[in-house]
Short mmCIF file of C-alpha atoms in Angstrom, two decimals:
data_model
loop_
_atom_site.label_atom_id
_atom_site.label_comp_id
_atom_site.label_asym_id
_atom_site.label_seq_id
_atom_site.Cartn_x
_atom_site.Cartn_y
_atom_site.Cartn_z
CA MET A 1 0.00 0.00 0.00
CA GLY A 2 3.03 2.33 0.11
CA GLU A 3 4.22 4.84 2.65
CA PRO A 4 1.55 6.51 4.79
CA THR A 5 0.71 10.05 3.81
CA LEU A 6 0.43 12.95 6.21
CA ASP A 7 -3.36 12.53 6.06
CA ASP A 8 -3.02 8.88 7.10
CA GLU A 9 -0.81 9.88 10.00
CA GLN A 10 -3.25 12.59 11.08
CA GLU A 11 -6.15 10.13 10.97
CA THR A 12 -4.21 7.65 13.07
CA ARG A 13 -3.41 10.30 15.67
CA MET A 14 -7.00 11.50 15.76
CA ALA A 15 -8.29 7.97 16.17
CA HIS A 16 -6.27 7.64 19.38
CA LEU A 17 -6.47 11.06 21.02
CA GLU A 18 -9.69 12.59 19.72
CA ILE A 19 -13.32 11.52 19.60
CA ARG A 20 -14.35 9.47 16.57
CA PRO A 21 -17.70 10.97 15.50
CA ASP A 22 -18.98 7.73 13.95
CA VAL A 23 -18.46 5.78 17.19
CA LEU A 24 -19.96 8.58 19.28
CA ARG A 25 -22.99 8.63 16.97
CA SER A 26 -23.36 4.87 17.47
CA ALA A 27 -23.19 5.31 21.26
CA LEU A 28 -25.85 8.02 21.05
CA GLU A 29 -28.11 5.61 19.18
CA SER A 30 -27.46 2.58 21.40
CA ILE A 31 -27.37 4.07 24.93
CA PRO A 32 -30.81 5.28 26.06
CA ASP A 33 -30.93 9.04 26.81
CA ASP A 34 -31.55 8.71 30.55
CA THR A 35 -29.06 5.89 31.16
CA PRO A 36 -25.95 6.55 33.25
CA PHE A 37 -22.84 4.94 31.80
CA LEU A 38 -19.15 4.51 32.49
CA MET A 39 -16.38 5.70 30.20
CA LEU A 40 -13.32 3.48 30.38
CA ASN A 41 -10.18 5.57 29.87
CA LEU A 42 -6.89 3.87 28.97
CA LEU A 43 -4.04 6.38 29.15
CA ARG A 44 -0.39 6.38 28.06
CA PHE A 45 1.54 9.54 28.92
CA ARG A 46 4.20 11.33 26.91
CA GLU A 47 7.63 11.66 28.49
CA LYS A 48 7.30 15.45 28.06
CA ALA A 49 4.04 17.29 27.42
CA HIS A 50 3.56 18.81 23.95
CA TYR A 51 1.50 21.96 23.62
CA ASP A 52 0.80 22.89 19.98
CA ALA A 53 3.54 20.50 18.84
CA GLU A 54 6.08 22.15 21.15
CA SER A 55 7.81 20.49 24.08
CA SER A 56 7.02 21.67 27.56
CA GLU A 57 8.92 21.57 30.82
CA LEU A 58 6.00 19.57 32.21
CA SER A 59 6.01 15.80 32.00
CA GLY A 60 2.99 14.14 30.45
CA ARG A 61 1.85 13.05 33.90
CA GLU A 62 2.17 16.61 35.24
CA ALA A 63 0.15 18.00 32.33
CA TYR A 64 -2.50 15.32 32.90
CA ALA A 65 -2.65 16.22 36.60
CA LEU A 66 -3.33 19.83 35.58
CA TYR A 67 -6.07 18.60 33.22
CA GLY A 68 -7.45 16.34 35.96
CA LYS A 69 -7.75 19.14 38.51
CA HIS A 70 -9.89 21.27 36.19
CA ALA A 71 -11.71 18.34 34.58
CA ARG A 72 -12.87 16.98 37.95
CA GLU A 73 -14.38 20.38 38.80
CA TYR A 74 -16.13 20.38 35.43
CA LEU A 75 -17.33 16.78 35.88
CA THR A 76 -18.86 17.65 39.26
CA ARG A 77 -20.87 20.46 37.67
CA ILE A 78 -22.40 18.12 35.06
CA GLY A 79 -23.14 15.31 37.54
CA ALA A 80 -20.27 13.07 36.47
CA GLU A 81 -17.47 11.63 38.61
CA VAL A 82 -14.29 9.60 38.48
CA VAL A 83 -15.17 6.30 40.17
CA VAL A 84 -11.91 4.37 39.70
CA MET A 85 -8.43 5.57 38.74
CA GLY A 86 -5.22 3.65 39.14
CA ALA A 87 -1.90 2.59 37.71
CA ALA A 88 -1.98 -0.16 35.11
CA HIS A 89 0.49 -3.01 35.59
CA GLY A 90 0.93 -4.41 32.10
CA THR A 91 -1.30 -5.87 29.42
CA VAL A 92 -1.86 -9.54 30.24
CA ILE A 93 -3.87 -10.23 27.08
CA GLY A 94 -3.34 -7.93 24.13
CA PRO A 95 -0.63 -6.35 22.01
CA ALA A 96 2.54 -5.42 23.89
CA GLU A 97 2.40 -1.89 22.44
CA GLU A 98 -0.91 -1.37 24.23
CA ASP A 99 0.87 -0.92 27.54
CA TRP A 100 -1.15 1.64 29.50
CA HIS A 101 0.05 3.80 32.38
CA THR A 102 -3.33 4.61 33.93
CA VAL A 103 -6.82 3.12 33.77
CA MET A 104 -9.86 5.13 34.81
CA PHE A 105 -13.64 4.83 34.85
CA VAL A 106 -15.72 8.01 34.76
CA ARG A 107 -19.47 7.76 35.44
CA TYR A 108 -21.61 10.13 33.36
CA PRO A 109 -25.32 10.74 34.04
CA SER A 110 -26.12 10.27 30.33
CA ILE A 111 -24.55 10.09 26.91
CA ALA A 112 -26.09 13.53 26.26
CA ALA A 113 -24.05 14.95 29.19
CA PHE A 114 -20.87 13.51 27.67
CA VAL A 115 -21.67 14.92 24.22
CA ALA A 116 -22.49 18.34 25.70
CA MET A 117 -19.15 18.29 27.54
CA ALA A 118 -17.23 17.28 24.43
CA ASN A 119 -18.79 20.21 22.53
CA ASP A 120 -18.38 22.80 25.30
CA PRO A 121 -15.73 25.49 24.58
CA GLU A 122 -14.98 25.68 28.32
CA TYR A 123 -14.12 21.97 28.35
CA ALA A 124 -12.05 22.39 25.17
CA ARG A 125 -9.84 24.90 27.01
CA ILE A 126 -9.30 22.31 29.77
CA ALA A 127 -8.72 19.44 27.31
CA VAL A 128 -5.65 21.19 25.86
CA HIS A 129 -3.74 19.75 28.83
CA ARG A 130 -5.09 16.24 28.15
CA GLU A 131 -3.96 16.39 24.54
CA ALA A 132 -0.53 17.70 25.55
CA ALA A 133 -0.16 14.97 28.17
CA LEU A 134 -1.09 11.85 26.24
CA GLU A 135 0.90 9.78 23.80
CA ASP A 136 -2.08 7.48 23.27
CA SER A 137 -5.49 6.79 24.79
CA ARG A 138 -8.73 4.90 24.45
CA LEU A 139 -12.23 5.94 25.56
CA ILE A 140 -14.74 3.09 25.65
CA PRO A 141 -18.36 3.66 26.75
CA VAL A 142 -19.71 0.91 29.02
CA VAL A 143 -23.27 0.39 30.26
CA ALA A 144 -23.18 -1.76 33.39
#
């Protein structure tokens, strides 16, 4: 298939650090409006944070801690909360390159609350730190 183009590389990056609209649309259709759900977060931090493609003095973990402080305040306002967050200790089943640093579950009151957050300019200002902090991530909605 040849060498990847810049567009291919951009798509790959977006698929791992940004919301995929097609999957979010599917979640909107499959999770009832009034149903609370959990968002599984799998996080791998950069060695050094990158803001607008520039290195920072902050480590990825430090940038994520800054994001977390403001994001938790935001989550409280929309009725969401972090219910579990901890260090991952390897991938027992799965590709070796999917070695995560932190695993987290966030409970949202509804998929609509998550979508509203994702589209909120205030949250976008907070999320800059998340994007700078992470080398890779996964967000997986779970209805328990």
